CSV table of C-alpha atoms and ligand atoms in Angstrom, one decimal:
chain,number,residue,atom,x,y,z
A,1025,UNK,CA,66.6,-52.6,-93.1
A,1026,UNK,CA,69.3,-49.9,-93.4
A,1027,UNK,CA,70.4,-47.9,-90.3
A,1028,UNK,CA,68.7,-45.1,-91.3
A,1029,UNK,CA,65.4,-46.9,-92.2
A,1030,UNK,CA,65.6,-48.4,-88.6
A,1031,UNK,CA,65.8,-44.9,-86.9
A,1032,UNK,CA,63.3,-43.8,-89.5
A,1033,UNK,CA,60.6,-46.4,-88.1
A,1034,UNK,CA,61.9,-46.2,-84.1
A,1035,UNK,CA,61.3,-42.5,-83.5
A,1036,UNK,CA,57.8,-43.3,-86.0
A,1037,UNK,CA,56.8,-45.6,-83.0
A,1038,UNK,CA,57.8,-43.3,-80.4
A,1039,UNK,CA,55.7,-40.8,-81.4
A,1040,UNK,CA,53.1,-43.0,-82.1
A,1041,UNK,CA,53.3,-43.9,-78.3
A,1042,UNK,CA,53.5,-40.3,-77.0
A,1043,UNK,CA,50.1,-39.5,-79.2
A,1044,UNK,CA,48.4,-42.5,-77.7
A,1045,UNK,CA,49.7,-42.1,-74.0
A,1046,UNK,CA,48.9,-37.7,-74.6
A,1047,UNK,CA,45.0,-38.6,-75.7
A,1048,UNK,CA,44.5,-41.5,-72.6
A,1049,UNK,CA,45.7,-38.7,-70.4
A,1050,UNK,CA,43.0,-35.7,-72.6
A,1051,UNK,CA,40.3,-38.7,-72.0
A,1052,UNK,CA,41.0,-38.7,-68.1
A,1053,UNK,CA,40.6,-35.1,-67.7
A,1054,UNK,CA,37.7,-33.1,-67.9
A,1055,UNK,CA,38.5,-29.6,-69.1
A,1056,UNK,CA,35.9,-26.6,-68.2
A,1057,UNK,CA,36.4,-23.3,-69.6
A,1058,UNK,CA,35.2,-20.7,-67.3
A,1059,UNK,CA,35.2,-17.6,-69.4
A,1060,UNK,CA,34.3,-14.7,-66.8
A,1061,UNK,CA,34.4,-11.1,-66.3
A,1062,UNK,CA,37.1,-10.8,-64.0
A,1063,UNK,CA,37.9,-6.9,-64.7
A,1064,UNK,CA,35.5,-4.6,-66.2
A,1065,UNK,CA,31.9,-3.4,-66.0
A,1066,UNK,CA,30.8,-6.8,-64.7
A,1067,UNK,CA,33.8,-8.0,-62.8
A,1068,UNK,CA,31.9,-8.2,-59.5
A,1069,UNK,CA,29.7,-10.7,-61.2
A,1070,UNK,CA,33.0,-12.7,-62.5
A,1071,UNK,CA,34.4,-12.6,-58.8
A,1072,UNK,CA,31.1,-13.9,-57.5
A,1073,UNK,CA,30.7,-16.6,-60.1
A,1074,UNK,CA,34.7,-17.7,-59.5
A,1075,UNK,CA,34.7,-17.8,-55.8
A,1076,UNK,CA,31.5,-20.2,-56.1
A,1077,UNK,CA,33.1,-22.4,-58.4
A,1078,UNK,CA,36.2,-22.4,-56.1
A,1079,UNK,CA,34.4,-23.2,-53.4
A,1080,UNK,CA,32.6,-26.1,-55.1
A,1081,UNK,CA,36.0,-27.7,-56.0
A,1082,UNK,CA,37.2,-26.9,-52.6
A,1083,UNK,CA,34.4,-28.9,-51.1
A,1084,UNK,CA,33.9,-31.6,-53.6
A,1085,UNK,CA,37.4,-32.3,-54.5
A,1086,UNK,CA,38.8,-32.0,-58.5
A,1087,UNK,CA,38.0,-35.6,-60.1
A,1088,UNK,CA,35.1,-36.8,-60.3
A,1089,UNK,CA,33.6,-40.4,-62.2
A,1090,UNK,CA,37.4,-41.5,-62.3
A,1091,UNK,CA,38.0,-38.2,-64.1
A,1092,UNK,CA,39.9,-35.1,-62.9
A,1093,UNK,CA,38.2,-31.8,-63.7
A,1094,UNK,CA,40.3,-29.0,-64.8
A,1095,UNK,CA,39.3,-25.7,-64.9
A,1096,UNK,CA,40.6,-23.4,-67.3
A,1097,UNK,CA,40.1,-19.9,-66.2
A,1098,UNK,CA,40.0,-16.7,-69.1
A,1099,UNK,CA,39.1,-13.3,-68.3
A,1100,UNK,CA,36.5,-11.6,-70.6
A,1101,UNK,CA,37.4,-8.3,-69.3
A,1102,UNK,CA,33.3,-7.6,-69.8
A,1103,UNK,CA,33.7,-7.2,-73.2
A,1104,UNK,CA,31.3,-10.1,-75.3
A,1105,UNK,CA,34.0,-10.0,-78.6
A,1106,UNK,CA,36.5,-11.3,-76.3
A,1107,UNK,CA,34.4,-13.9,-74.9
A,1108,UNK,CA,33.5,-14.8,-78.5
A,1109,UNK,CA,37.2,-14.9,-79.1
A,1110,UNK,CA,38.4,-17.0,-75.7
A,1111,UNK,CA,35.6,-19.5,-76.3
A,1112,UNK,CA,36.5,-19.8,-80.1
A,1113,UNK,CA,40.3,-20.8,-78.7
A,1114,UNK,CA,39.1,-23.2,-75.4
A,1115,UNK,CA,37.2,-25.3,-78.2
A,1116,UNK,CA,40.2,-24.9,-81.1
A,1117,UNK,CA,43.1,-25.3,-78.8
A,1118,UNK,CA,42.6,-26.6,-75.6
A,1119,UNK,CA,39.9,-28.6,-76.9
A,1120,UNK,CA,37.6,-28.4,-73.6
A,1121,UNK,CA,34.4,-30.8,-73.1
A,1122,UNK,CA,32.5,-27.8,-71.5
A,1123,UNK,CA,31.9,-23.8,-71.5
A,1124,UNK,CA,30.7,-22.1,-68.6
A,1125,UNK,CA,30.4,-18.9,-67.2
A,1126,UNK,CA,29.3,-15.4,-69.0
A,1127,UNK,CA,28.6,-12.7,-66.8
A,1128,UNK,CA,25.4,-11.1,-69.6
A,1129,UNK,CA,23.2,-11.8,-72.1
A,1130,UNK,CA,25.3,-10.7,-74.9
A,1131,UNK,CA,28.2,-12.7,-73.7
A,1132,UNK,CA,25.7,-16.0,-73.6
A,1133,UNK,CA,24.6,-15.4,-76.7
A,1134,UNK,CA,27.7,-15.0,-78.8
A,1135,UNK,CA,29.0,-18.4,-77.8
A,1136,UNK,CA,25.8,-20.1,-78.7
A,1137,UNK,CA,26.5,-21.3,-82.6
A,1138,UNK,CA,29.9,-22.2,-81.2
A,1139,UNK,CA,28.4,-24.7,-79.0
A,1140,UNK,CA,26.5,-25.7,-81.4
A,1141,UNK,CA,29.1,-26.5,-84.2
A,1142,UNK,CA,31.7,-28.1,-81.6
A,1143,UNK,CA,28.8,-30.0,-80.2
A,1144,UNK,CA,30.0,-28.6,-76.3
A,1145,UNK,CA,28.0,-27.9,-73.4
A,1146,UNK,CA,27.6,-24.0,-72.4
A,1147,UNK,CA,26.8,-23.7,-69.2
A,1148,UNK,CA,25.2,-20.1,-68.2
A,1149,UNK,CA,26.4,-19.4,-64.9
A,1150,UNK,CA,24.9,-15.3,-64.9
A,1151,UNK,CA,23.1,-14.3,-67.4
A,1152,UNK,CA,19.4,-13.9,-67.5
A,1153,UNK,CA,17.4,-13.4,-71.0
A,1154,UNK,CA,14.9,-16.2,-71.2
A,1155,UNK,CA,15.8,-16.6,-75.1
A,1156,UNK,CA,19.2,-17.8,-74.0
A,1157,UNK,CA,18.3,-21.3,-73.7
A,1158,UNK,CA,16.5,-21.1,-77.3
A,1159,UNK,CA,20.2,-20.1,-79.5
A,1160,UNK,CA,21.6,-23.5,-78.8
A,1161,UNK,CA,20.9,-27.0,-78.2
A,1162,UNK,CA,23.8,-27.3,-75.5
A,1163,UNK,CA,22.8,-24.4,-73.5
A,1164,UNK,CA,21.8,-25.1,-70.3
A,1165,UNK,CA,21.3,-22.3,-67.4
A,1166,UNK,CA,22.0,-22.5,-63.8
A,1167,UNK,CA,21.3,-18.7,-62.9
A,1168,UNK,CA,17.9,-17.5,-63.6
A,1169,UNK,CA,15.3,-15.7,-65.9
A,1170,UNK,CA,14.9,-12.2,-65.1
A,1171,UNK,CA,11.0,-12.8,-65.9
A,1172,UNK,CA,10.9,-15.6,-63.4
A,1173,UNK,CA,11.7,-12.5,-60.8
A,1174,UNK,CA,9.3,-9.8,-62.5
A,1175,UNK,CA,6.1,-11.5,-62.8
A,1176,UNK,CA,5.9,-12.3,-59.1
A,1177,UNK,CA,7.5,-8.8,-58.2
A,1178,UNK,CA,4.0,-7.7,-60.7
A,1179,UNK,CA,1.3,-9.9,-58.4
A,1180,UNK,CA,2.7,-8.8,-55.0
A,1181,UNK,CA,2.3,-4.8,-56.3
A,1182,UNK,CA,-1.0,-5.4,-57.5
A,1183,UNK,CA,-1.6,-7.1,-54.2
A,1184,UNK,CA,-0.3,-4.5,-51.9
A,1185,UNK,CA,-2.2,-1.6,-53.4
A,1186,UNK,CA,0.5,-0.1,-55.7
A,1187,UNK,CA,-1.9,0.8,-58.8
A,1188,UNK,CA,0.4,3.3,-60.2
A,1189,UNK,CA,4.1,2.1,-61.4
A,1190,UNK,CA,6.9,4.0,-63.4
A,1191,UNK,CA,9.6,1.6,-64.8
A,1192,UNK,CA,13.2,2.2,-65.0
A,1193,UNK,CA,15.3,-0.7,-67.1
A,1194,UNK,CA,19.1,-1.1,-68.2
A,1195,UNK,CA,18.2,-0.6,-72.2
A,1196,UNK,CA,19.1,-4.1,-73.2
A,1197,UNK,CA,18.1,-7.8,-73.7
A,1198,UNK,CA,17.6,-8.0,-69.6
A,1199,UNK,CA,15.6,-5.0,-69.6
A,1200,UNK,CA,13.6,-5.3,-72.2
A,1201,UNK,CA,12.3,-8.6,-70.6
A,1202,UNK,CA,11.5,-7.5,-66.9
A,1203,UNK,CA,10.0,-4.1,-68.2
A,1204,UNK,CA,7.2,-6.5,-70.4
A,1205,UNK,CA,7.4,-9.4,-67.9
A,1206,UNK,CA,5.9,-7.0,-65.3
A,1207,UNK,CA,4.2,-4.7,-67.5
A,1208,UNK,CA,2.4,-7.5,-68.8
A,1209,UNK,CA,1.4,-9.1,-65.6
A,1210,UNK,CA,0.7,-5.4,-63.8
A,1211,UNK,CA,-1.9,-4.7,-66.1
A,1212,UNK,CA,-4.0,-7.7,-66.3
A,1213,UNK,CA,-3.8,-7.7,-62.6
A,1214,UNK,CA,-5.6,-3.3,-62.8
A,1215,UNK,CA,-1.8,-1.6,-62.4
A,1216,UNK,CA,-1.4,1.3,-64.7
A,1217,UNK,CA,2.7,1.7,-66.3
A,1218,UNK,CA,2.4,5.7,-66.1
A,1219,UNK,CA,6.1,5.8,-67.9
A,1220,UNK,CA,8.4,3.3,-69.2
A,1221,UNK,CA,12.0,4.7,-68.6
A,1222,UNK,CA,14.7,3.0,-70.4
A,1223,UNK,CA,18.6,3.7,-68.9
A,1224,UNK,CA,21.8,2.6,-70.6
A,1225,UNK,CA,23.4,-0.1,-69.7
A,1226,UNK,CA,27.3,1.4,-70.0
A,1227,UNK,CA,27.9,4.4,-67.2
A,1228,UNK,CA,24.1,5.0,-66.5
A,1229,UNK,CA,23.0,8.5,-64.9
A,1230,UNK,CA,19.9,7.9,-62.9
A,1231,UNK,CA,19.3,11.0,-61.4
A,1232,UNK,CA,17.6,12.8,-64.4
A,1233,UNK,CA,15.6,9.9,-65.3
A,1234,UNK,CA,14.8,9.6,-61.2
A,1235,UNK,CA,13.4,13.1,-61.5
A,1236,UNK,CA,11.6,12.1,-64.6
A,1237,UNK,CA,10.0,9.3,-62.7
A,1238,UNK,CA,9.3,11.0,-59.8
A,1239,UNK,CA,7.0,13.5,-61.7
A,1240,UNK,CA,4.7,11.4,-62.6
A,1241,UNK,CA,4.1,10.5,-59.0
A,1242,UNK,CA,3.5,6.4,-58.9
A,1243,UNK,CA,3.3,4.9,-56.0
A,1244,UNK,CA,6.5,2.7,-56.7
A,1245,UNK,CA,9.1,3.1,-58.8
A,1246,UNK,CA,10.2,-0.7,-60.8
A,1247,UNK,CA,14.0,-0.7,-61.1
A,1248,UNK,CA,16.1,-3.4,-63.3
A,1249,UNK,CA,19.7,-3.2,-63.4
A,1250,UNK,CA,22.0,-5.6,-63.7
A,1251,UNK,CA,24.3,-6.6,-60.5
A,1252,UNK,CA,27.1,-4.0,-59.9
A,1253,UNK,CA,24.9,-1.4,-60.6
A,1254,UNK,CA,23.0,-0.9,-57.4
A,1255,UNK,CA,24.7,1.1,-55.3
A,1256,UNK,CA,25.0,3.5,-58.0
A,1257,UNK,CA,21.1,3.6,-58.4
A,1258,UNK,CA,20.5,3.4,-54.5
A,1259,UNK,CA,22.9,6.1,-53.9
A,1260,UNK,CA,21.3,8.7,-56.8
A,1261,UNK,CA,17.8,7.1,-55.2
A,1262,UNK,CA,18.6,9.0,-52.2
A,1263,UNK,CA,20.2,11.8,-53.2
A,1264,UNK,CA,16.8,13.1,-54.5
A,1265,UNK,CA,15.4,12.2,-51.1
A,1266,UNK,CA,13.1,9.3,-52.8
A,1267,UNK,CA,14.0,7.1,-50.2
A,1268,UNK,CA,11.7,9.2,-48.2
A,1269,UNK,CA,9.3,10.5,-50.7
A,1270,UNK,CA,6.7,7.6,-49.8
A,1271,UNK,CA,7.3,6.4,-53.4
A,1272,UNK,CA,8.3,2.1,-52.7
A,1273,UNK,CA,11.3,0.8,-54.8
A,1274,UNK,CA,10.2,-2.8,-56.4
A,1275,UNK,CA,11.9,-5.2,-58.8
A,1276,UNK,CA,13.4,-8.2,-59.2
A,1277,UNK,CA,16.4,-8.6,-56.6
A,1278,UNK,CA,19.4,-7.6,-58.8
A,1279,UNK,CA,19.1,-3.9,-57.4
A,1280,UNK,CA,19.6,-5.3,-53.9
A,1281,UNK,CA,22.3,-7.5,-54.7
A,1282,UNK,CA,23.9,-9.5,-51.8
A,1283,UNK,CA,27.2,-8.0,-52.2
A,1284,UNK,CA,26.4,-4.1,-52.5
A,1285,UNK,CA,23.7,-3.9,-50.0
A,1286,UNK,CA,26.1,-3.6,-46.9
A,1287,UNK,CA,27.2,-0.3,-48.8
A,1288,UNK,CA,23.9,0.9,-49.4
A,1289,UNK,CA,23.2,2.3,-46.3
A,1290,UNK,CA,19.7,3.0,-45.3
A,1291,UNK,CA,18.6,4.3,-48.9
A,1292,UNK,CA,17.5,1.2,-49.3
A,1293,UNK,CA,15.7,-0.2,-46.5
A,1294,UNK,CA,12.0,-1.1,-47.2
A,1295,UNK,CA,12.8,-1.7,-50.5
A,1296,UNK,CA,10.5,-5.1,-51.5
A,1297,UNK,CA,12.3,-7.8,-54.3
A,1298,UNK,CA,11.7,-10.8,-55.8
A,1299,UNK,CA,14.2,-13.1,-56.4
A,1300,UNK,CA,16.4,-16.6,-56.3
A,1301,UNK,CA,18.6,-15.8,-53.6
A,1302,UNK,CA,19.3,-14.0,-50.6
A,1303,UNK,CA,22.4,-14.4,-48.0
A,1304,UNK,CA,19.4,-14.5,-45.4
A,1305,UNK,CA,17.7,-17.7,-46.5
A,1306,UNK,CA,17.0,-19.6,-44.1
A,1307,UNK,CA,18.6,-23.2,-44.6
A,1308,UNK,CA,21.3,-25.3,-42.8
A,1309,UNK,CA,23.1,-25.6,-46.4
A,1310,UNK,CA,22.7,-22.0,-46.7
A,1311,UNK,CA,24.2,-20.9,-43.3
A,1312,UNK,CA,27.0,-23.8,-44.4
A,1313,UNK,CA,27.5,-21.8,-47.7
A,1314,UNK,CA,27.5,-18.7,-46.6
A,1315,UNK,CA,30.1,-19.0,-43.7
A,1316,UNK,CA,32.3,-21.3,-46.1
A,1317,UNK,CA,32.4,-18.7,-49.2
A,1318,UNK,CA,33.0,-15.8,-46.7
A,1319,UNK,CA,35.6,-17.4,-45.4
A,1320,UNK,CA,37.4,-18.4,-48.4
A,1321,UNK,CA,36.4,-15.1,-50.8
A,1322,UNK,CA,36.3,-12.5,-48.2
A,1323,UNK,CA,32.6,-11.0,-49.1
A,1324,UNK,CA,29.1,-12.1,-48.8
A,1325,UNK,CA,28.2,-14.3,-51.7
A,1326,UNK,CA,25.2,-12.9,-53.8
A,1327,UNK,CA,23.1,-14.6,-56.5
A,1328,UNK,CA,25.5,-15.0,-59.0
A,1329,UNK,CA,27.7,-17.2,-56.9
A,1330,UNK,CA,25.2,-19.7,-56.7
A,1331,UNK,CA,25.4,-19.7,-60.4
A,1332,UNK,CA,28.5,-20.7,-60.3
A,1333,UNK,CA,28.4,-23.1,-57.7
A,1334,UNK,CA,25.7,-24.9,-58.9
A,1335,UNK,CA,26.7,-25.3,-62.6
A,1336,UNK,CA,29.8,-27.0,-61.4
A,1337,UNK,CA,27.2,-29.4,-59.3
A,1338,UNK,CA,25.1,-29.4,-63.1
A,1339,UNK,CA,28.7,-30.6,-64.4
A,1340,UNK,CA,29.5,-33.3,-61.7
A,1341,UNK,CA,26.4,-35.1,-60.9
A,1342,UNK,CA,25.8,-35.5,-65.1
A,1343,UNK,CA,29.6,-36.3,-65.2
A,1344,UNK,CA,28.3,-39.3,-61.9
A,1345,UNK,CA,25.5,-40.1,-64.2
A,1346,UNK,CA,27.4,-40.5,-67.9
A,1347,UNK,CA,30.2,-42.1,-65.8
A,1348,UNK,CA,32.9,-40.1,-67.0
A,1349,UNK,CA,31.2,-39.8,-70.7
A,1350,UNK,CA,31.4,-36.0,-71.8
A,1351,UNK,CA,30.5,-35.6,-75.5
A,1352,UNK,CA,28.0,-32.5,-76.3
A,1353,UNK,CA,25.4,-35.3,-76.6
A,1354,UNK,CA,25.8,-37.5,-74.0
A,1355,UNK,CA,26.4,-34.8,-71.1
A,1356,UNK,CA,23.4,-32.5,-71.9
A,1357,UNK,CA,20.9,-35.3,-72.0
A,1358,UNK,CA,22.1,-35.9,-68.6
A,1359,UNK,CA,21.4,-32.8,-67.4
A,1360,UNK,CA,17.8,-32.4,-68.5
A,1361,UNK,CA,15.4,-33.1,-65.1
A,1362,UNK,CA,18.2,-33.2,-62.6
A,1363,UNK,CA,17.4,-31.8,-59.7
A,1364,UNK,CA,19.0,-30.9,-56.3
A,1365,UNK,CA,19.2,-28.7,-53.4
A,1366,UNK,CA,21.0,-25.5,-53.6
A,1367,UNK,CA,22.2,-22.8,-51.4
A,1368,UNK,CA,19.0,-21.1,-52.6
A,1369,UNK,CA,16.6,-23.8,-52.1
A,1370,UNK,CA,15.3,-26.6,-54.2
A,1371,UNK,CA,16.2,-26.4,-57.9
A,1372,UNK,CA,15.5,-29.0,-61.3
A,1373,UNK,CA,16.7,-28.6,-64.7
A,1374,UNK,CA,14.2,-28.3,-67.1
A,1375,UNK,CA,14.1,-31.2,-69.3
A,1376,UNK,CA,12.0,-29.4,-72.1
A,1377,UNK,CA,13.5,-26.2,-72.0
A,1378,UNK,CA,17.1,-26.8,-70.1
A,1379,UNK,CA,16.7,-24.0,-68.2
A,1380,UNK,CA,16.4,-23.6,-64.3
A,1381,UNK,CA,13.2,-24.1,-62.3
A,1382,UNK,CA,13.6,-22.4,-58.8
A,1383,UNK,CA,11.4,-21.1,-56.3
A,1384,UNK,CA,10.9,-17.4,-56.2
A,1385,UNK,CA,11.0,-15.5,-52.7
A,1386,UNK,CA,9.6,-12.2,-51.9
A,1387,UNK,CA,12.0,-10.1,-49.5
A,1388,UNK,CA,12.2,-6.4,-47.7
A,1389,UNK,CA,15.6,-5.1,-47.6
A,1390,UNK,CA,16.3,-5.1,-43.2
A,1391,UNK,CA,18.5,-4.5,-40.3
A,1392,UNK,CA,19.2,-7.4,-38.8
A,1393,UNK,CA,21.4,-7.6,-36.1
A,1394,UNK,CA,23.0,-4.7,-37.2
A,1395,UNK,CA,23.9,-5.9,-40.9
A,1396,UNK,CA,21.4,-5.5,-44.0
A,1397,UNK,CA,19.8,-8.2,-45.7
A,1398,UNK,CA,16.9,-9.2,-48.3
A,1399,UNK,CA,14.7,-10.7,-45.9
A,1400,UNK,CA,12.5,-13.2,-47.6
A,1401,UNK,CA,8.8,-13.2,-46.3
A,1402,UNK,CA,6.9,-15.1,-49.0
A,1403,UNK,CA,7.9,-18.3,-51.5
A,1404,UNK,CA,7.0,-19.3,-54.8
A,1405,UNK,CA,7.6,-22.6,-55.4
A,1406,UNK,CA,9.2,-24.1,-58.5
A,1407,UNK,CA,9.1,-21.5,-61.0
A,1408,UNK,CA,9.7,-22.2,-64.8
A,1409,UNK,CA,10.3,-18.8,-67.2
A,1410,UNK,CA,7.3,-17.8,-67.4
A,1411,UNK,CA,8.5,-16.4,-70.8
A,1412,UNK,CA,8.8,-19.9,-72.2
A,1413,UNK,CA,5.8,-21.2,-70.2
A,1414,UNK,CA,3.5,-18.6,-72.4
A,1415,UNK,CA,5.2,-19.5,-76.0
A,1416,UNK,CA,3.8,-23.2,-75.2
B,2644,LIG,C1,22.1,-10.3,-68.1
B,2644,LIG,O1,22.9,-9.6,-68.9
B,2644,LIG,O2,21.5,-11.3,-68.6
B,2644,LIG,C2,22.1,-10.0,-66.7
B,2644,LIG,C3,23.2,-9.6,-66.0
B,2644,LIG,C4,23.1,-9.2,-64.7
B,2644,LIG,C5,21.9,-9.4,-64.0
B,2644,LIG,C6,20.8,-9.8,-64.7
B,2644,LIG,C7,20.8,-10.1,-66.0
B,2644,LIG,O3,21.8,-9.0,-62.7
């Protein structure tokens, strides 16, 4: 062999080498690409879902099944394009074995045929539109269907002698499902809709359609918005003195989110919501969570957080169960039927559907002990989407 034959084949074998030693070290990390609003409209809802990831890692260490998890944060900046865009690159580039995050529907759903084509887990952190789950065989949902909320928010009206209801909804996917969700379930319960009001979802003014609602006298007002935009609504609320008009505020528990409701004020006391998961439920994990995520993040955790925090569970214990195995395939069928307990109480994946299954609790915004909280009064136990559960 001439010299320059020999050098030819040396640095061939070299590289060689570095490729193999480069894809043993890709196959001994997990990569998770948490695309998030960190900025923007939503960016409360990005800081909530980080700082329960964090705290995950923080308590559970970063490798898990002999593999170390890397987490691979990008900013959305709320705006779903970009999300499209950062999740096109995490698959392309950094080649990660799962997507998580996404703050709202649109966001979820943009990502969905690129799961599908890479074959990569999308874990929905946030976002709430029970069709989510349907766009893509590698979705799989740790928040919450807005329906699962609405429904039960419906029965405890009709219960309580509320007969009359005007609905106010942020005017997209989210909306449209918790205005028929309750609508639905009102009526067959007696409950007359008097008006359905529909707000939009970018820099909403609630005081004209407040007045709007407030002339057709109901005895409760339904209000959907997404989190962030409570204290906003709670604040307009009381401006028009509805707070003490004898008109009751009802809806599923993103209104009187967690994080906001210490800057509420009074405006919203009395205010009755169903939801996942209040600050105030009573469990020892709970307390645990709560005292550890002030700690570290500096605020209250709200629902969103344990979105995050329990997706990265979703990821580890399938990641326990695959042992170490993380192809779309192999990882998603290991999420189907898991179940555990959460911060918010007992939850399971749904191995039909993959979406959450979570128990529903009824609470009345209250002082206590000086501080406000969703005080939960009543549970539902194990709820699927009820969306889903009717297509059946
Ligand atoms: C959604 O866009 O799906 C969404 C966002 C925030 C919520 C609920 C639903 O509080």
């Amino acid at each position: 062999m001439s010299t320059g034959r020999r050098i030819f084949v040396a640095v061939g074998v070299l590289s060689a080498c570095l490729v193999g030693a480069a894809s043993a070290q890709a196959q001994d990390t997990i990569k998770v690409g948490l695309i998030i609003s960190m900025t923007g409209q939503q960016a409360s809802t990005g800081k909530q879902v980080k700082a329960g990831v964090d705290l995950y890692l923080q308590r559970h260490g970063t490798s898990v099944a002999s593999k170390k998890i890397q987490l691979i944060l990008r900013d959305s900046a709320s705006v779903p394009d970009n999300t499209r865009r950062l999740a096109e690159d995490l698959i392309k580039t950094e080649k990660v074995d799962v997507l998580a995050g996404f703050e709202i529907t649109p966001a979820a759903l943009v990502v969905a045929p690129l799961a599908t084509a890479a074959k990569t887990v999308e874990v929905v952190m946030a976002a709430g539109t029970s069709i989510i789950t349907e766009r893509s065989p590698y979705i799989v949902r740790t928040s919450f269907t807005v329906a699962q909320s609405c429904v039960l928010i419906a029965d405890w009206a009709a219960a309580n002698k509320i007969r009359k209801v005007v609905t106010i909804v942020s005017d997209y996917a989210p909306g449209h499902d918790a205005e028929q969700s309750f609508t639905e379930r009102f009526k067959a319960a007696g409950g007359t809709v008097a008006e359905a009001i529909r707000a939009p979802l970018a820099g909403p003014d609630f005081a004209p359609l407040l007045q709007r609602a407030a002339d057709a006298k109901p005895d409760a007002i339904f209000i959907f918005v997404p989190a962030g935009q409570g204290s906003l609504f709670m604040k307009q609320f009381a401006e028009r003195g509805l707070d003490k008009s004898g008109i009751k505020l009802i809806g599923p528990g993103d209104v009187t989110d967690d994080d906001l409701l210490p800057t509420m004020g009074d405006a919203a006391l009395g205010t009755v919501t169903a939801h996942l998961y209040s600050a105030d439920h009573d469990s020892a994990m709970n307390q645990a969570y709560v005292a550890a995520f002030e700690k570290a993040a500096g605020f209250r955790p709200n629902f969103m957080s344990v979105g995050g925090y329990d997706g990265m569970h979703l990821i580890y214990e399938a990641l326990k169960k695959t042992k170490g195995k993380a192809d779309g395939d192999t990882l998603i069928a290991a999420m189907k039927g898991l179940s555990w307990e959460s911060p918010r109480g007992p939850v399971s994946i749904d191995p039909e559907t993959r979406d959450i299954v979570q128990n529903i609790y009824i609470r009345k915004v209250e002082k206590k002990n000086g501080q406000i909280y969703n005080v939960e009064f009543a549970t539902f136990d194990a709820v699927k989407d009820p969306v889903k559960a009717a297509k059946k």
